[in-house]
């Protein structure tokens, strides 16, 4: 998993709680990397799972809720740090349709070793959008948060449903009237 996911996670913890909690998590985690992440490095995704579980214990929030909150944070950071991915799309649904077809293609150009999830669009019309999410890491709560964060960026309210299938999740997003 690319280091930007880790560095942003630590920033999310510092912003949502405080810097001392970041230090506590890194001290308690006993990570192979030592918790010294760079944005362009590659790290075992199990390290973020370890950090997430420790954060869950300390915060009292469950893993899925924390991962979803982090996903919202991450989407807004990506919109700030990589506006070219968002600015080329007029609306949330166009952006979501571009993730696999454009964003992930561009990410792979920079990071050929990146292991990215796969999104397959099932339906895109008017106020309804659905897609299949597949990932060996099973971080659908992170994907949900990313979708919610993108909706915030585009200024739309959504209803988001996730239907777990054997090896995939189907996300259904309905844009709500203002």
Backbone as a chain_set.jsonl record, in Angstrom:
{"seq": "XXXXXXXXXXXXXXXXXXXXXXXXXXXXXXXXXXXXXXXXXXXXXXXXXXXXXXXXXXXXXXXXXXXXXXXXXXXXXXXXXXXXXXXXXXXXXXXXXXXXXXXXXXXXXXXXXXXXXXXXXXXXXXXXXXXXXXXXXXXXXXXXXXXXXXXXXXXXXXXXXXXXXXXXXXXXXXXXXX", "coords": {"N": [[0.865, -1.161, 0.0], [0.533, 2.225, -0.79], [2.568, 4.81, 0.61], [1.369, 7.312, 1.021], [-1.177, 6.8, 1.93], [-0.7, 5.963, 4.513], [0.69, 8.173, 5.662], [-1.263, 10.145, 5.483], [-3.194, 8.939, 7.087], [-2.037, 9.125, 9.628], [-1.99, 11.904, 9.842], [-4.728, 12.369, 9.833], [-5.436, 11.172, 12.294], [-4.015, 12.853, 14.051], [-5.285, 15.298, 13.525], [-7.966, 14.72, 14.14], [-7.86, 13.81, 16.758], [-5.213, 14.01, 18.549], [-1.651, 14.874, 18.415], [-0.256, 13.408, 20.309], [-1.668, 11.029, 20.49], [-1.072, 9.894, 18.032], [1.659, 9.328, 18.407], [1.384, 7.5, 20.537], [-0.005, 5.396, 19.266], [1.87, 4.579, 17.312], [3.978, 3.78, 18.968], [2.804, 1.651, 20.373], [2.19, -0.128, 18.352], [4.344, -1.594, 17.221], [5.515, -1.905, 14.576], [6.716, -3.368, 11.479], [7.894, -1.462, 9.758], [8.532, 0.45, 11.518], [6.953, 2.604, 11.667], [7.783, 4.744, 10.243], [6.982, 6.473, 7.7], [6.963, 7.334, 4.224], [5.508, 9.35, 1.685], [5.755, 8.257, -0.872], [6.663, 5.717, -0.492], [6.26, 2.108, -0.178], [4.221, -0.011, 1.672], [3.288, -2.693, 3.852], [-0.094, -3.471, 3.895], [-1.186, -4.453, 6.201], [-0.093, -3.06, 8.258], [-1.519, -0.654, 8.462], [-3.939, -1.678, 9.212], [-3.31, -2.663, 11.733], [-2.718, -0.222, 13.047], [-5.223, 0.967, 12.838], [-6.828, -0.775, 14.37], [-5.718, -0.388, 16.905], [-6.329, 2.335, 17.212], [-9.077, 2.123, 17.281], [-9.449, 0.78, 19.712], [-8.526, 2.752, 21.469], [-10.157, 4.934, 20.919], [-12.754, 4.053, 21.101], [-14.425, 3.764, 18.991], [-15.712, 1.738, 16.307], [-13.832, -0.297, 13.942], [-14.775, -0.092, 11.249], [-16.26, 2.308, 11.246], [-14.234, 4.148, 11.866], [-12.56, 3.78, 9.652], [-14.226, 4.621, 7.604], [-14.614, 7.316, 8.302], [-11.973, 8.147, 8.017], [-11.706, 7.741, 5.266], [-13.377, 9.789, 4.24], [-11.914, 12.034, 5.057], [-9.563, 11.52, 3.595], [-10.426, 11.671, 0.905], [-11.067, 14.382, 0.685], [-8.567, 15.484, 1.119], [-7.213, 14.428, -1.103], [-8.623, 15.762, -3.108], [-7.738, 18.319, -2.644], [-4.932, 18.045, -2.907], [-4.572, 16.818, -5.39], [-6.002, 18.203, -7.565], [-6.438, 18.035, -10.288], [-7.594, 15.569, -10.891], [-10.163, 15.812, -9.971], [-11.141, 18.238, -10.98], [-11.511, 17.807, -13.673], [-13.916, 16.625, -13.943], [-17.385, 17.175, -14.022], [-19.272, 16.511, -12.13], [-20.171, 14.479, -9.255], [-20.88, 11.792, -10.032], [-19.681, 11.548, -12.559], [-17.034, 11.798, -11.762], [-16.734, 9.478, -10.1], [-17.09, 7.522, -12.048], [-14.767, 7.903, -13.406], [-12.707, 6.953, -11.86], [-11.553, 4.271, -12.019], [-11.075, 4.196, -14.778], [-9.533, 6.444, -15.37], [-8.219, 7.858, -13.118], [-6.932, 5.738, -11.636], [-5.376, 4.706, -13.7], [-3.59, 6.814, -14.153], [-2.355, 6.877, -11.64], [-1.058, 4.415, -11.673], [0.846, 4.916, -13.616], [2.644, 6.534, -12.268], [3.214, 4.962, -10.053], [3.941, 1.974, -10.602], [3.836, -0.359, -9.1], [1.662, -0.157, -7.484], [-1.103, -1.447, -5.72], [-4.202, -1.418, -6.497], [-7.728, -0.996, -5.787], [-10.528, -2.316, -7.651], [-13.039, -0.906, -9.679], [-16.172, -1.316, -11.07], [-18.506, 0.013, -13.177], [-21.948, -0.186, -12.859], [-24.392, 1.108, -13.242], [-25.351, 4.295, -14.357], [-27.181, 6.997, -14.153], [-29.15, 9.915, -14.23], [-30.03, 10.597, -11.04], [-28.968, 8.364, -9.861], [-26.492, 5.94, -9.204], [-24.465, 3.106, -9.556], [-21.985, 0.728, -8.591], [-19.489, -1.863, -8.71], [-17.246, -2.861, -6.241], [-14.083, -4.17, -5.846], [-11.556, -5.639, -3.959], [-8.581, -7.012, -2.728], [-7.953, -6.411, -0.18], [-10.243, -5.783, 1.199], [-11.401, -3.303, 2.095], [-13.88, -1.875, 2.202], [-15.204, -0.01, 3.784], [-13.445, 2.135, 3.821], [-13.557, 2.821, 1.107], [-16.243, 3.617, 1.021], [-16.143, 5.907, 2.629], [-14.423, 7.447, 1.037], [-16.086, 7.88, -1.175], [-18.132, 9.352, 0.063], [-16.634, 11.59, 0.879], [-15.896, 12.598, -1.625], [-18.408, 13.327, -2.519], [-18.946, 15.426, -0.749], [-16.975, 17.191, -1.614], [-17.969, 17.808, -4.188], [-20.254, 19.04, -3.437], [-22.737, 17.787, -3.008], [-25.522, 16.019, -1.614], [-25.818, 12.693, -0.562], [-27.281, 9.385, -0.56], [-25.968, 6.452, 0.504], [-25.521, 3.102, -0.13], [-24.333, -0.142, 0.72], [-23.845, -3.321, -0.503], [-22.829, -6.346, 0.428], [-21.213, -8.841, -1.315], [-20.014, -12.162, -2.204], [-17.233, -11.875, -3.075], [-17.051, -9.219, -3.524], [-18.324, -5.833, -3.318], [-21.313, -4.114, -3.777], [-21.914, -0.85, -4.436], [-24.416, 1.512, -4.091], [-25.374, 4.627, -5.02], [-27.294, 7.372, -4.363], [-28.16, 10.497, -5.442], [-29.312, 13.096, -3.533], [-32.053, 15.366, -3.5], [-31.614, 18.884, -3.216]], "CA": [[0.0, 0.0, 0.0], [1.379, 3.408, -0.924], [2.811, 5.534, 1.845], [0.464, 8.448, 1.206], [-2.313, 6.319, 2.722], [-0.238, 5.937, 5.901], [0.988, 9.522, 6.155], [-2.55, 10.822, 5.665], [-3.867, 8.352, 8.239], [-1.453, 9.728, 10.827], [-2.479, 13.287, 9.892], [-6.138, 12.259, 10.22], [-5.474, 10.925, 13.74], [-3.564, 14.077, 14.725], [-6.316, 16.33, 13.355], [-9.211, 14.304, 14.792], [-7.596, 13.631, 18.182], [-4.042, 14.861, 18.784], [-0.335, 14.326, 18.061], [0.144, 12.418, 21.313], [-2.278, 9.751, 20.138], [-0.269, 9.356, 16.935], [2.846, 8.74, 19.031], [0.953, 6.326, 21.302], [-0.321, 4.323, 18.328], [3.116, 4.095, 16.711], [4.726, 3.077, 20.016], [2.119, 0.406, 20.724], [1.968, -0.991, 17.194], [5.513, -2.434, 16.929], [5.385, -2.142, 13.14], [7.956, -3.69, 10.767], [8.47, -0.242, 9.202], [8.814, 1.369, 12.605], [6.026, 3.731, 11.557], [8.453, 5.835, 9.522], [6.396, 6.392, 6.37], [7.088, 8.406, 3.243], [4.329, 9.308, 0.812], [5.999, 7.452, -2.073], [7.075, 4.367, -0.125], [5.259, 1.046, -0.238], [4.193, -0.67, 2.972], [2.31, -3.767, 4.01], [-1.384, -2.909, 4.326], [-1.507, -4.925, 7.551], [0.329, -2.047, 9.223], [-2.609, 0.291, 8.699], [-4.957, -2.429, 9.951], [-2.848, -2.65, 13.12], [-2.933, 1.127, 13.57], [-6.668, 1.17, 12.914], [-7.357, -1.52, 15.525], [-5.278, 0.32, 18.112], [-7.132, 3.548, 17.294], [-10.41, 1.687, 17.691], [-9.387, 0.513, 21.154], [-8.313, 4.002, 22.214], [-11.233, 5.898, 20.663], [-14.06, 3.467, 21.371], [-15.173, 3.643, 17.734], [-15.348, 0.492, 15.642], [-12.911, -0.198, 12.81], [-15.454, 0.353, 10.029], [-16.588, 3.729, 11.401], [-12.976, 4.896, 11.753], [-12.085, 3.702, 8.265], [-15.118, 5.47, 6.803], [-14.244, 8.699, 8.612], [-10.679, 8.39, 7.389], [-11.953, 7.846, 3.826], [-13.878, 11.145, 3.968], [-10.735, 12.902, 5.194], [-8.639, 11.241, 2.496], [-10.989, 12.201, -0.346], [-10.927, 15.841, 0.692], [-7.129, 15.755, 0.938], [-6.898, 14.149, -2.51], [-9.188, 16.86, -3.91], [-6.855, 19.466, -2.43], [-3.573, 17.766, -3.38], [-4.61, 16.35, -6.777], [-7.232, 18.779, -8.117], [-6.619, 17.667, -11.699], [-8.478, 14.408, -10.976], [-11.518, 16.243, -9.639], [-11.544, 19.367, -11.824], [-11.864, 17.36, -15.028], [-15.258, 16.047, -13.895], [-18.382, 18.187, -13.664], [-20.137, 16.09, -11.03], [-19.752, 13.307, -8.491], [-21.002, 10.541, -10.769], [-18.627, 11.527, -13.58], [-15.778, 11.513, -11.069], [-16.708, 8.069, -9.716], [-16.902, 6.736, -13.27], [-13.4, 8.098, -13.895], [-11.69, 6.442, -10.932], [-10.828, 3.145, -12.611], [-10.716, 4.459, -16.175], [-8.569, 7.54, -15.508], [-7.406, 8.117, -11.923], [-6.051, 4.609, -11.362], [-4.412, 4.62, -14.81], [-2.56, 7.821, -13.876], [-1.618, 6.441, -10.448], [-0.163, 3.323, -12.082], [1.98, 5.491, -14.35], [3.597, 7.012, -11.263], [3.537, 3.882, -9.116], [3.558, 0.72, -11.269], [3.637, -1.436, -8.131], [0.478, 0.12, -6.655], [-2.171, -2.454, -5.748], [-5.405, -0.602, -6.376], [-8.999, -1.708, -5.925], [-11.16, -2.257, -8.968], [-14.42, -0.439, -9.678], [-16.89, -1.576, -12.317], [-19.763, 0.768, -13.171], [-23.132, -0.962, -13.227], [-25.47, 1.991, -13.687], [-25.138, 5.724, -14.158], [-28.235, 7.786, -14.784], [-29.788, 10.954, -13.427], [-29.614, 10.715, -9.637], [-28.626, 7.039, -9.35], [-25.215, 5.411, -9.676], [-24.06, 1.908, -8.827], [-20.731, 0.153, -9.051], [-18.934, -2.981, -7.956], [-15.931, -2.628, -5.653], [-13.337, -5.392, -5.556], [-10.224, -5.4, -3.406], [-8.063, -8.106, -1.92], [-7.805, -5.915, 1.185], [-11.558, -5.701, 1.831], [-11.558, -2.04, 2.824], [-15.046, -1.189, 1.646], [-15.537, 1.157, 4.606], [-12.595, 3.215, 3.311], [-14.151, 3.222, -0.177], [-17.466, 4.367, 1.322], [-15.724, 7.227, 3.081], [-13.916, 8.181, -0.123], [-17.263, 8.304, -1.949], [-18.774, 10.429, 0.832], [-15.772, 12.764, 0.795], [-16.028, 13.148, -2.978], [-19.717, 14.0, -2.563], [-18.756, 16.702, -0.051], [-16.204, 18.05, -2.526], [-18.85, 18.26, -5.275], [-21.367, 19.779, -2.856], [-24.01, 17.072, -3.144], [-25.928, 15.093, -0.552], [-26.069, 11.369, -1.131], [-27.604, 8.212, 0.24], [-25.012, 5.438, 0.057], [-25.796, 1.751, 0.341], [-23.32, -1.14, 0.377], [-24.352, -4.692, -0.445], [-21.687, -7.256, 0.405], [-21.322, -10.1, -2.058], [-18.942, -13.063, -1.786], [-15.897, -11.312, -3.292], [-17.19, -7.835, -3.974], [-19.361, -5.024, -2.686], [-22.012, -3.242, -4.712], [-22.274, 0.44, -3.882], [-25.48, 2.243, -4.77], [-25.325, 6.012, -4.572], [-28.396, 8.17, -4.851], [-28.003, 11.913, -5.165], [-30.527, 13.587, -2.923], [-32.423, 16.732, -3.9], [-31.15, 19.894, -2.244]], "C": [[0.914, 1.227, 0.0], [1.411, 4.211, 0.377], [1.888, 6.698, 2.088], [-0.752, 8.038, 2.042], [-1.947, 6.322, 4.214], [0.007, 7.34, 6.446], [-0.303, 10.305, 6.376], [-3.328, 10.253, 6.842], [-3.344, 8.98, 9.533], [-1.874, 11.187, 10.965], [-3.953, 13.326, 10.321], [-6.263, 12.062, 11.736], [-5.086, 12.195, 14.492], [-4.635, 15.157, 14.664], [-7.583, 15.986, 14.144], [-9.057, 14.149, 16.301], [-6.418, 14.542, 18.553], [-2.755, 14.123, 18.43], [0.111, 13.256, 19.055], [-0.443, 11.051, 21.009], [-1.527, 9.104, 18.983], [0.958, 8.656, 17.509], [2.492, 7.473, 19.801], [0.668, 5.134, 20.38], [0.957, 3.72, 17.745], [3.959, 3.325, 17.725], [4.121, 1.713, 20.307], [2.074, -0.6, 19.579], [3.115, -1.952, 16.911], [5.494, -2.883, 15.461], [6.724, -2.496, 12.496], [8.662, -2.453, 10.2], [8.923, 0.721, 10.284], [7.895, 2.575, 12.6], [6.637, 4.942, 10.889], [8.032, 5.744, 8.055], [6.779, 7.59, 5.512], [5.919, 8.268, 2.288], [4.531, 8.391, -0.386], [6.454, 6.028, -1.772], [5.934, 3.381, -0.296], [5.365, 0.237, 1.044], [3.105, -1.738, 2.99], [1.008, -3.18, 4.563], [-1.774, -3.359, 5.732], [-1.059, -3.928, 8.616], [-0.79, -1.048, 9.497], [-3.757, -0.388, 9.443], [-4.584, -2.455, 11.435], [-3.094, -1.287, 13.758], [-4.418, 1.411, 13.769], [-7.257, 0.458, 14.132], [-6.951, -0.867, 16.842], [-6.075, 1.61, 18.308], [-8.549, 3.222, 17.749], [-10.456, 1.445, 19.198], [-9.304, 1.806, 21.954], [-9.489, 4.979, 22.068], [-12.615, 5.376, 21.047], [-14.946, 3.351, 20.146], [-14.77, 2.354, 17.037], [-14.516, 0.759, 14.384], [-13.578, 0.386, 11.563], [-15.787, 1.843, 10.101], [-15.329, 4.582, 11.245], [-12.48, 4.919, 10.317], [-12.934, 4.578, 7.354], [-14.818, 6.947, 7.05], [-12.916, 9.07, 7.946], [-10.841, 8.542, 5.873], [-12.479, 9.22, 3.436], [-12.728, 12.158, 4.026], [-9.823, 12.753, 3.976], [-9.149, 11.803, 1.169], [-10.821, 13.714, -0.418], [-9.465, 16.26, 0.554], [-6.713, 15.516, -0.519], [-7.424, 15.266, -3.405], [-8.314, 18.105, -3.804], [-5.483, 19.247, -3.081], [-3.5, 17.369, -4.85], [-5.861, 16.882, -7.482], [-7.49, 18.38, -9.569], [-7.541, 16.459, -11.868], [-9.935, 14.804, -10.772], [-12.024, 17.318, -10.598], [-11.981, 18.945, -13.223], [-13.288, 16.788, -15.099], [-16.241, 17.094, -13.366], [-19.21, 17.815, -12.446], [-19.594, 14.817, -10.373], [-19.781, 12.037, -9.327], [-19.967, 10.439, -11.884], [-17.28, 11.219, -12.939], [-15.685, 10.04, -10.7], [-16.485, 7.166, -10.924], [-15.468, 6.835, -13.779], [-12.337, 7.444, -13.021], [-10.895, 5.306, -11.552], [-10.291, 3.478, -13.999], [-9.657, 5.545, -16.334], [-7.647, 7.676, -14.298], [-6.441, 6.968, -11.669], [-5.027, 4.39, -12.475], [-3.256, 5.589, -14.561], [-1.719, 7.436, -12.657], [-0.625, 5.343, -10.828], [1.025, 3.814, -12.91], [3.062, 5.943, -13.382], [4.106, 5.886, -10.374], [3.11, 2.543, -9.728], [3.278, -0.43, -10.306], [2.401, -1.238, -7.252], [-0.569, -0.973, -6.845], [-3.477, -1.732, -5.451], [-6.665, -1.455, -6.433], [-9.535, -1.528, -7.342], [-12.609, -1.809, -8.794], [-15.026, -0.696, -11.055], [-18.247, -0.886, -12.23], [-20.898, -0.136, -13.647], [-24.21, -0.077, -13.837], [-25.09, 3.436, -13.39], [-26.229, 6.462, -14.91], [-28.85, 8.733, -13.77], [-29.231, 11.002, -12.007], [-29.201, 9.38, -9.027], [-27.362, 6.51, -10.015], [-24.925, 4.147, -8.88], [-22.796, 1.335, -9.455], [-20.322, -0.996, -8.146], [-17.534, -2.599, -7.502], [-15.307, -3.989, -5.359], [-11.948, -5.004, -5.045], [-9.822, -6.595, -2.567], [-7.978, -7.702, -0.451], [-9.142, -5.778, 1.916], [-11.764, -4.441, 2.649], [-12.723, -1.229, 2.265], [-15.463, 0.013, 2.481], [-14.691, 2.363, 4.189], [-13.164, 3.734, 1.993], [-15.429, 4.026, 0.049], [-17.122, 5.79, 1.766], [-15.182, 8.073, 1.943], [-15.065, 8.7, -0.988], [-17.955, 9.472, -1.242], [-17.953, 11.714, 0.778], [-15.835, 13.414, -0.574], [-17.36, 13.877, -3.122], [-19.642, 15.359, -1.867], [-18.02, 17.673, -0.965], [-17.096, 18.63, -3.625], [-20.109, 18.962, -4.756], [-22.719, 19.11, -3.016], [-24.254, 16.189, -1.925], [-26.265, 13.765, -1.205], [-26.617, 10.418, -0.079], [-26.746, 7.099, -0.347], [-25.346, 4.105, 0.698], [-24.681, 0.828, -0.127], [-23.925, -2.522, 0.557], [-23.176, -5.636, -0.636], [-22.052, -8.516, -0.362], [-20.122, -10.958, -1.677], [-17.554, -12.445, -1.938], [-15.934, -9.863, -3.749], [-18.251, -7.133, -3.131], [-19.996, -4.184, -3.778], [-22.413, -1.984, -3.955], [-23.37, 1.044, -4.736], [-25.515, 3.64, -4.163], [-26.488, 6.753, -5.202], [-28.146, 9.617, -4.451], [-29.332, 12.449, -4.684], [-30.787, 15.022, -3.384], [-32.014, 17.699, -2.81], [-32.281, 20.474, -1.45]], "O": [[1.93, 1.263, 0.694], [0.434, 4.28, 1.124], [1.636, 7.052, 3.24], [-1.294, 8.857, 2.785], [-2.776, 6.641, 5.065], [-0.414, 7.661, 7.557], [-0.42, 11.046, 7.352], [-4.042, 10.986, 7.526], [-4.122, 9.323, 10.422], [-2.092, 11.664, 12.078], [-4.366, 14.206, 11.077], [-7.09, 12.703, 12.384], [-5.748, 12.573, 15.458], [-4.867, 15.857, 15.65], [-8.199, 16.865, 14.746], [-10.021, 14.336, 17.044], [-6.618, 15.722, 18.838], [-2.759, 12.918, 18.18], [0.787, 12.3, 18.674], [0.202, 10.028, 21.241], [-1.363, 7.884, 18.962], [1.26, 7.521, 17.14], [3.218, 6.481, 19.729], [1.053, 4.003, 20.68], [1.106, 2.499, 17.691], [4.587, 2.325, 17.377], [4.844, 0.73, 20.47], [1.933, -1.799, 19.815], [2.87, -3.044, 16.398], [5.463, -4.076, 15.158], [7.762, -1.984, 12.916], [9.891, -2.403, 10.166], [9.618, 1.697, 10.002], [8.036, 3.471, 13.433], [6.085, 6.041, 10.954], [8.648, 5.026, 7.268], [6.903, 8.711, 6.005], [5.395, 7.169, 2.106], [3.566, 7.801, -0.872], [6.615, 5.221, -2.688], [4.789, 3.768, -0.529], [6.458, -0.154, 1.456], [2.135, -1.677, 2.235], [1.014, -2.479, 5.575], [-2.599, -2.718, 6.382], [-1.569, -3.936, 9.737], [-0.988, -0.638, 10.641], [-4.466, 0.256, 10.216], [-5.448, -2.288, 12.295], [-3.613, -1.2, 14.871], [-4.813, 2.025, 14.76], [-8.089, 1.024, 14.842], [-7.745, -0.802, 17.781], [-6.453, 1.945, 19.431], [-9.146, 3.973, 18.52], [-11.398, 1.861, 19.872], [-9.942, 1.936, 22.998], [-9.778, 5.752, 22.981], [-13.535, 6.157, 21.29], [-16.086, 2.895, 20.24], [-13.625, 1.915, 17.152], [-14.496, 1.865, 13.845], [-13.012, 1.256, 10.901], [-15.612, 2.563, 9.118], [-15.351, 5.614, 10.574], [-12.034, 5.955, 9.823], [-12.413, 5.207, 6.433], [-14.775, 7.738, 6.108], [-12.762, 10.158, 7.39], [-10.182, 9.385, 5.264], [-12.073, 9.766, 2.41], [-12.595, 13.02, 3.157], [-9.37, 13.744, 3.403], [-8.368, 12.354, 0.392], [-10.473, 14.257, -1.466], [-9.167, 17.282, -0.064], [-5.959, 16.301, -1.094], [-6.751, 15.674, -4.352], [-8.172, 18.855, -4.77], [-4.942, 20.147, -3.723], [-2.467, 17.566, -5.49], [-6.689, 16.098, -7.946], [-8.634, 18.39, -10.024], [-8.206, 16.34, -12.897], [-10.835, 14.189, -11.343], [-13.193, 17.311, -10.985], [-12.741, 19.656, -13.879], [-13.797, 16.505, -16.183], [-15.963, 17.8, -12.396], [-19.788, 18.687, -11.796], [-18.677, 14.177, -10.886], [-18.81, 11.28, -9.333], [-19.431, 9.359, -12.131], [-16.477, 10.472, -13.497], [-14.661, 9.408, -10.958], [-15.776, 6.163, -10.834], [-15.002, 5.953, -14.502], [-11.172, 7.389, -13.415], [-9.668, 5.378, -11.603], [-9.179, 3.085, -14.35], [-8.95, 5.565, -17.342], [-6.426, 7.615, -14.44], [-5.243, 7.2, -11.503], [-3.918, 3.93, -12.205], [-2.09, 5.235, -14.736], [-0.506, 7.646, -12.647], [0.513, 5.342, -10.361], [2.088, 3.194, -12.902], [4.252, 5.76, -13.639], [5.275, 5.86, -9.991], [2.036, 2.034, -9.408], [2.564, -1.371, -10.653], [2.125, -2.058, -6.376], [-0.88, -1.372, -7.967], [-3.809, -1.47, -4.295], [-6.671, -2.517, -7.055], [-9.052, -0.699, -8.113], [-13.313, -2.264, -7.892], [-14.446, -0.329, -12.077], [-19.039, -1.161, -11.329], [-20.811, -0.764, -14.702], [-24.86, -0.45, -14.813], [-24.576, 3.754, -12.318], [-26.212, 6.545, -16.138], [-29.042, 8.387, -12.605], [-28.086, 11.403, -11.8], [-29.092, 9.27, -7.806], [-27.187, 6.62, -11.229], [-25.117, 4.119, -7.665], [-22.568, 1.436, -10.661], [-20.74, -1.093, -6.992], [-16.736, -2.077, -8.281], [-15.915, -4.843, -4.714], [-11.266, -4.159, -5.624], [-10.62, -7.125, -1.793], [-7.936, -8.564, 0.426], [-9.159, -5.668, 3.142], [-12.25, -4.506, 3.778], [-12.575, -0.061, 1.905], [-16.024, 0.967, 1.941], [-15.178, 3.493, 4.206], [-13.244, 4.944, 1.783], [-15.675, 5.007, -0.652], [-17.746, 6.755, 1.323], [-15.441, 9.274, 1.88], [-15.02, 9.83, -1.474], [-18.318, 10.462, -1.878], [-18.511, 12.803, 0.647], [-15.828, 14.64, -0.682], [-17.435, 14.921, -3.77], [-20.216, 16.334, -2.351], [-18.398, 18.84, -1.077], [-16.989, 19.811, -3.954], [-20.934, 19.425, -5.544], [-23.737, 19.79, -3.144], [-23.322, 15.685, -1.298], [-26.907, 13.712, -2.254], [-26.44, 10.618, 1.123], [-26.792, 6.836, -1.549], [-25.442, 3.996, 1.92], [-24.149, 0.987, -1.226], [-24.448, -2.856, 1.621], [-22.599, -5.719, -1.721], [-23.063, -9.164, -0.091], [-19.284, -10.514, -0.891], [-16.766, -12.495, -0.993], [-14.959, -9.349, -4.297], [-18.967, -7.754, -2.346], [-19.296, -3.606, -4.61], [-23.149, -2.039, -2.97], [-23.264, 1.082, -5.962], [-25.667, 3.807, -2.953], [-26.648, 6.762, -6.422], [-27.946, 9.925, -3.276], [-30.357, 12.281, -5.345], [-29.854, 15.788, -3.626], [-32.064, 17.373, -1.624], [-32.06, 21.332, -0.595]]}, "num_chains": 1, "name": "protein.A"}
